[in-house]
Short mmCIF file of C-alpha atoms and ligand atoms in Angstrom, two decimals:
data_model
loop_
_atom_site.label_atom_id
_atom_site.label_comp_id
_atom_site.label_asym_id
_atom_site.label_seq_id
_atom_site.Cartn_x
_atom_site.Cartn_y
_atom_site.Cartn_z
CA UNK A 255 0.00 0.00 0.00
CA UNK A 256 1.22 3.51 -0.80
CA UNK A 257 2.60 5.58 2.06
CA UNK A 258 -0.23 7.70 3.54
CA UNK A 259 0.16 11.47 3.30
CA UNK A 260 -0.44 11.81 7.03
CA UNK A 261 0.17 9.10 9.60
CA UNK A 262 -0.74 9.54 13.25
CA UNK A 263 0.47 6.77 15.54
CA UNK A 264 -0.52 6.19 19.15
CA UNK A 265 -0.77 9.88 19.95
CA UNK A 266 -1.33 10.77 23.60
CA UNK A 267 -1.97 14.22 25.11
CA UNK A 268 -3.12 14.80 28.65
CA UNK A 269 -4.33 17.92 30.47
CA UNK A 270 -3.98 17.21 34.19
CA UNK A 271 -6.19 14.18 34.82
CA UNK A 272 -7.88 14.34 31.41
CA UNK A 273 -6.51 12.29 28.53
CA UNK A 274 -7.70 14.49 25.67
CA UNK A 275 -5.94 12.37 23.00
CA UNK A 276 -5.91 8.74 24.05
CA UNK A 277 -3.69 6.56 21.86
CA UNK A 278 -5.02 7.97 18.58
CA UNK A 279 -3.84 6.35 15.35
CA UNK A 280 -5.13 7.27 11.91
CA UNK A 281 -3.96 7.59 8.31
CA UNK A 282 -4.95 10.13 5.67
CA UNK A 283 -4.25 9.05 2.12
CA UNK A 284 -3.19 11.56 -0.54
CA UNK A 285 -6.30 12.95 -2.23
CA UNK A 286 -8.56 11.97 0.65
CA UNK A 287 -11.02 14.11 2.57
CA UNK A 288 -10.93 12.63 6.05
CA UNK A 289 -13.49 13.93 8.53
CA UNK A 290 -13.07 13.77 12.29
CA UNK A 291 -16.32 13.88 14.22
CA UNK A 292 -17.31 13.40 17.82
CA UNK A 293 -19.18 15.04 20.70
CA UNK A 294 -18.07 18.26 22.38
CA UNK A 295 -14.89 17.71 24.36
CA UNK A 296 -13.98 14.53 22.42
CA UNK A 297 -10.53 15.92 21.66
CA UNK A 298 -10.88 17.02 18.03
CA UNK A 299 -9.26 20.43 18.38
CA UNK A 300 -6.55 19.00 20.65
CA UNK A 301 -5.73 16.48 17.91
CA UNK A 302 -5.61 19.15 15.18
CA UNK A 303 -3.32 21.31 17.33
CA UNK A 304 -0.88 18.41 17.63
CA UNK A 305 -0.95 17.96 13.86
CA UNK A 306 -0.14 21.62 13.26
CA UNK A 307 2.56 21.71 15.94
CA UNK A 308 0.78 24.14 18.26
CA UNK A 309 0.59 21.50 20.97
CA UNK A 310 3.18 18.85 21.89
CA UNK A 311 1.98 15.28 22.39
CA UNK A 312 3.13 13.38 25.48
CA UNK A 313 3.84 10.35 23.31
CA UNK A 314 3.19 8.97 19.85
CA UNK A 315 4.15 10.33 16.46
CA UNK A 316 2.93 12.31 13.46
CA UNK A 317 4.46 11.95 10.02
CA UNK A 318 3.79 13.79 6.78
CA UNK A 319 4.76 12.15 3.50
CA UNK A 320 6.86 9.61 5.40
CA UNK A 321 8.77 12.25 7.36
CA UNK A 322 8.51 12.34 11.15
CA UNK A 323 7.27 15.84 12.04
CA UNK A 324 6.29 15.13 15.68
CA UNK A 325 8.74 17.63 17.11
CA UNK A 326 8.87 20.20 14.32
CA UNK A 327 7.55 23.68 15.08
CA UNK A 328 4.42 24.87 13.27
CA UNK A 329 6.23 27.04 10.71
CA UNK A 330 8.40 24.12 9.58
CA UNK A 331 5.32 21.93 9.14
CA UNK A 332 3.72 24.71 7.12
CA UNK A 333 6.78 24.83 4.87
CA UNK A 334 6.39 21.06 4.37
CA UNK A 335 2.83 21.51 3.15
CA UNK A 336 0.57 21.48 6.18
CA UNK A 337 -1.91 24.35 6.59
CA UNK A 338 -4.62 25.03 9.11
CA UNK A 339 -7.38 27.45 8.24
CA UNK A 340 -6.85 30.48 10.40
CA UNK A 341 -9.71 31.51 12.62
CA UNK A 342 -11.76 34.51 11.55
CA UNK A 343 -10.44 36.40 14.55
CA UNK A 344 -6.97 36.38 13.01
CA UNK A 345 -8.11 38.36 9.95
CA UNK A 346 -7.20 42.05 9.86
CA UNK A 347 -10.55 43.79 9.63
CA UNK A 348 -9.26 47.13 8.36
CA UNK A 349 -7.39 45.55 5.47
CA UNK A 350 -8.83 44.27 2.24
CA UNK A 351 -9.41 40.62 1.44
CA UNK A 352 -6.44 40.70 -0.96
CA UNK A 353 -4.17 42.33 1.65
CA UNK A 354 -4.99 39.62 4.17
CA UNK A 355 -4.19 36.82 1.75
CA UNK A 356 -1.08 38.60 0.42
CA UNK A 357 0.20 38.84 4.00
CA UNK A 358 -0.26 35.09 4.40
CA UNK A 359 1.54 34.45 1.12
CA UNK A 360 4.34 36.73 2.26
CA UNK A 361 4.64 34.95 5.61
CA UNK A 362 4.87 31.64 3.78
CA UNK A 363 7.55 32.98 1.48
CA UNK A 364 9.56 33.61 4.64
CA UNK A 365 9.46 37.39 4.66
CA UNK A 366 8.98 39.37 7.80
CA UNK A 367 5.66 41.01 8.57
CA UNK A 368 7.62 44.24 9.02
CA UNK A 369 7.74 44.56 5.26
CA UNK A 370 4.00 44.55 4.91
CA UNK A 371 4.17 47.45 2.45
CA UNK A 372 5.79 44.97 0.08
CA UNK A 373 2.93 42.51 0.44
CA UNK A 374 0.62 45.22 -0.88
CA UNK A 375 2.78 46.14 -3.82
CA UNK A 376 4.79 43.11 -4.78
CA UNK A 377 3.30 41.62 -7.92
CA UNK A 378 4.12 38.00 -7.04
CA UNK A 379 2.29 38.30 -3.72
CA UNK A 380 -0.64 40.16 -5.26
CA UNK A 381 -0.95 37.49 -7.93
CA UNK A 382 -0.76 34.67 -5.35
CA UNK A 383 -3.44 36.43 -3.27
CA UNK A 384 -5.74 36.91 -6.24
CA UNK A 385 -5.25 33.29 -7.32
CA UNK A 386 -6.17 32.06 -3.81
CA UNK A 387 -9.20 34.36 -3.66
CA UNK A 388 -10.25 33.12 -7.08
CA UNK A 389 -10.06 29.52 -5.88
CA UNK A 390 -12.52 30.27 -3.09
CA UNK A 391 -14.83 32.27 -5.37
CA UNK A 392 -14.02 35.69 -3.90
CA UNK A 393 -11.96 37.31 -6.65
CA UNK A 394 -14.66 39.96 -7.10
CA UNK A 395 -14.33 40.98 -3.43
CA UNK A 396 -10.53 41.26 -3.42
CA UNK A 397 -10.47 45.01 -2.77
CA UNK A 398 -13.21 45.12 -0.14
CA UNK A 399 -12.27 45.66 3.52
CA UNK A 400 -12.74 42.49 5.57
CA UNK A 401 -14.88 44.50 8.02
CA UNK A 402 -17.42 44.97 5.20
CA UNK A 403 -17.62 41.27 4.33
CA UNK A 404 -20.23 38.80 5.58
CA UNK A 405 -19.44 36.00 8.01
CA UNK A 406 -19.56 33.47 5.17
CA UNK A 407 -17.18 35.54 3.04
CA UNK A 408 -14.75 35.80 5.96
CA UNK A 409 -14.79 32.02 6.21
CA UNK A 410 -13.91 31.87 2.51
CA UNK A 411 -11.00 34.24 3.15
CA UNK A 412 -9.73 31.95 5.91
CA UNK A 413 -9.60 29.21 3.32
CA UNK A 414 -7.82 31.49 0.84
CA UNK A 415 -5.29 32.36 3.54
CA UNK A 416 -4.65 28.65 4.12
CA UNK A 417 -4.40 27.98 0.38
CA UNK A 418 -1.90 30.81 -0.10
CA UNK A 419 0.79 28.57 1.41
CA UNK A 420 0.09 25.96 -1.32
CA UNK A 421 -0.48 23.15 1.16
CA UNK A 422 -0.53 19.42 0.47
CA UNK A 423 -2.81 18.90 3.43
CA UNK A 424 -5.40 21.36 4.68
CA UNK A 425 -6.66 21.08 8.27
CA UNK A 426 -10.09 22.64 8.69
CA UNK A 427 -11.54 23.12 12.18
CA UNK A 428 -15.28 23.67 11.90
CA UNK A 429 -15.48 25.70 8.68
CA UNK A 430 -19.30 25.63 8.81
CA UNK A 431 -19.53 27.07 12.35
CA UNK A 432 -21.84 30.06 12.51
CA UNK A 433 -22.91 29.83 8.88
CA UNK A 434 -26.56 29.99 7.81
CA UNK A 435 -28.12 27.28 5.64
CA UNK A 436 -27.32 28.96 2.32
CA UNK A 437 -23.80 29.91 3.38
CA UNK A 438 -23.01 26.41 4.59
CA UNK A 439 -24.31 24.93 1.33
CA UNK A 440 -21.95 27.33 -0.46
CA UNK A 441 -19.08 26.18 1.77
CA UNK A 442 -19.83 22.51 1.00
CA UNK A 443 -19.76 23.29 -2.74
CA UNK A 444 -16.48 25.14 -2.30
CA UNK A 445 -14.91 22.25 -0.36
CA UNK A 446 -16.15 19.83 -3.02
CA UNK A 447 -14.06 21.81 -5.52
CA UNK A 448 -11.00 22.29 -3.28
CA UNK A 449 -10.81 18.62 -2.39
CA UNK A 450 -9.96 17.88 -6.01
CA UNK A 451 -6.71 19.79 -5.52
CA UNK A 452 -5.70 19.27 -1.90
CA UNK A 453 -6.07 16.56 0.75
CA UNK A 454 -8.23 17.69 3.64
CA UNK A 455 -8.75 16.81 7.31
CA UNK A 456 -12.10 18.22 8.32
CA UNK A 457 -13.34 18.63 11.89
CA UNK A 458 -17.03 19.47 11.71
CA UNK A 459 -20.27 19.18 13.68
CA UNK A 460 -22.50 19.68 10.61
CA UNK A 461 -23.29 16.03 9.85
CA UNK A 462 -24.99 16.53 6.47
CA UNK A 463 -21.88 18.42 5.36
CA UNK A 464 -19.56 15.71 6.70
CA UNK A 465 -21.49 12.89 5.06
CA UNK A 466 -21.68 14.81 1.77
CA UNK A 467 -17.94 15.45 1.68
CA UNK A 468 -15.95 12.73 3.42
CA UNK A 469 -14.20 9.76 1.85
CA UNK A 470 -13.51 8.46 5.33
CA UNK A 471 -14.64 9.43 8.79
CA UNK A 472 -12.96 8.83 12.14
CA UNK A 473 -15.12 9.12 15.24
CA UNK A 474 -13.51 10.39 18.43
CA UNK A 475 -15.11 9.86 21.82
CA UNK A 476 -13.30 10.75 25.05
CA UNK A 477 -10.06 11.09 23.10
CA UNK A 478 -10.25 7.66 21.47
CA UNK A 479 -11.00 6.67 17.89
CA UNK A 480 -14.01 4.38 18.29
CA UNK A 481 -14.54 3.87 14.55
CA UNK A 482 -12.94 4.77 11.25
CA UNK A 483 -14.39 4.01 7.84
CA UNK A 484 -16.35 5.25 4.85
CA UNK A 485 -19.57 7.20 5.46
CA UNK A 486 -21.83 4.17 4.92
CA UNK A 487 -19.88 2.10 7.46
CA UNK A 488 -19.90 4.93 10.01
CA UNK A 489 -23.62 5.55 9.55
CA UNK A 490 -24.31 1.86 10.19
CA UNK A 491 -21.88 1.45 13.12
CA UNK A 492 -23.79 0.66 16.32
CA UNK A 493 -21.08 2.06 18.64
CA UNK A 494 -21.12 5.36 16.72
CA UNK A 495 -24.89 5.59 16.82
CA UNK A 496 -24.84 5.00 20.56
CA UNK A 497 -22.01 7.40 21.31
CA UNK A 498 -22.65 10.22 18.89
CA UNK A 499 -25.05 10.08 15.98
CA UNK A 500 -27.83 8.71 18.17
CA UNK A 501 -31.16 8.98 16.43
CA UNK A 502 -30.09 11.85 14.19
CA UNK A 503 -29.85 9.64 11.10
CA UNK A 504 -28.17 11.48 8.34
CA UNK A 505 -30.71 11.82 5.60
CA UNK A 506 -30.20 15.38 4.42
CA UNK A 507 -27.62 15.90 1.74
CA UNK A 508 -26.01 19.05 0.47
CA UNK A 509 -25.45 19.87 -3.16
N1 LIG B 181 -5.64 23.87 27.29
C1 LIG B 181 -6.39 22.98 27.93
N2 LIG B 181 -6.28 22.84 29.27
C2 LIG B 181 -7.02 21.94 29.96
N3 LIG B 181 -7.90 21.10 29.37
C3 LIG B 181 -8.05 21.20 28.04
C4 LIG B 181 -7.32 22.13 27.25
N4 LIG B 181 -7.68 21.99 25.95
C5 LIG B 181 -8.61 21.01 25.93
N5 LIG B 181 -8.84 20.54 27.17
C6 LIG B 181 -9.76 19.45 27.53
O1 LIG B 181 -9.50 18.36 26.67
C7 LIG B 181 -10.71 17.75 26.25
C8 LIG B 181 -10.81 17.79 24.73
O2 LIG B 181 -11.07 19.14 24.30
P1 LIG B 181 -11.13 19.58 22.78
O3 LIG B 181 -11.36 21.06 22.75
O4 LIG B 181 -9.97 19.05 22.05
O5 LIG B 181 -12.45 18.82 22.30
P2 LIG B 181 -13.29 19.05 20.96
O6 LIG B 181 -13.68 17.69 20.50
O7 LIG B 181 -12.53 19.89 20.01
O8 LIG B 181 -14.57 19.81 21.49
P3 LIG B 181 -15.58 20.82 20.69
O9 LIG B 181 -16.35 19.96 19.74
O10 LIG B 181 -16.44 21.35 21.80
O11 LIG B 181 -14.74 21.87 20.02
C9 LIG B 181 -11.83 18.46 26.98
O12 LIG B 181 -12.13 17.76 28.15
C10 LIG B 181 -11.22 19.83 27.29
O13 LIG B 181 -11.81 20.37 28.45
#
């Protein structure tokens, strides 16, 4: 079998008496959209933070493309092709959509934020920003201040910011959070397009979105993976129904 793009092996992370990541192992194949679901407090965000390098595991390992990245800092992982969508709160409201993405492209290129003036003017960065905005369907809003954009549009910019680093693997932590029905349908359509170009790990509570998008789903409960499989297998899994999906059978589909 081909080497997975991402391999997580026996990862453990504790907070005091709580084992937030309890011996988690999972693989993400190149080209796959792998969703991670589970109840509140299951350890999804803690897991993502260990993938990005913002949190150190107590034991276990993470490798990307066969390379052990367990102890690499976040910026080195980013350079190797791992990107996490930045939270909306990290966007600069008084700057345009294009400025925000150009800044991200500049950071990835290894320049200092002190030279922000360059990010505005430098053609390479402008072009990279416009290309990323185009990929998320926001090219027409490039010159609008982020403060004037809707919540859904800001979510799209987060994705453009992540894409500006040209990642191999995109880690998305609840991209549908706070979106209305129409906006979340738009986000599902957008992710359906992006997944053709980049492998994705998706943490999400919106089950119709997860079941519409995922190739494989891993279910976390109390820090442990209780099931991993394709959507049909997860939907039918008795342990998953008991622990998480309950009676909310997934019948609604996006797109
Ligand atoms: N910095 C921290 N300090 C102490 N405990 C923490 C910390 N971060 C997470 N935890 C605990 O670890 C467990 C897992 O939390 P985590 O936020 O990873 O879950 P989650 O699945 O992402 O939840 P949600 O769906 O609500 O976002 C919880 O019990 C949480 O209280």
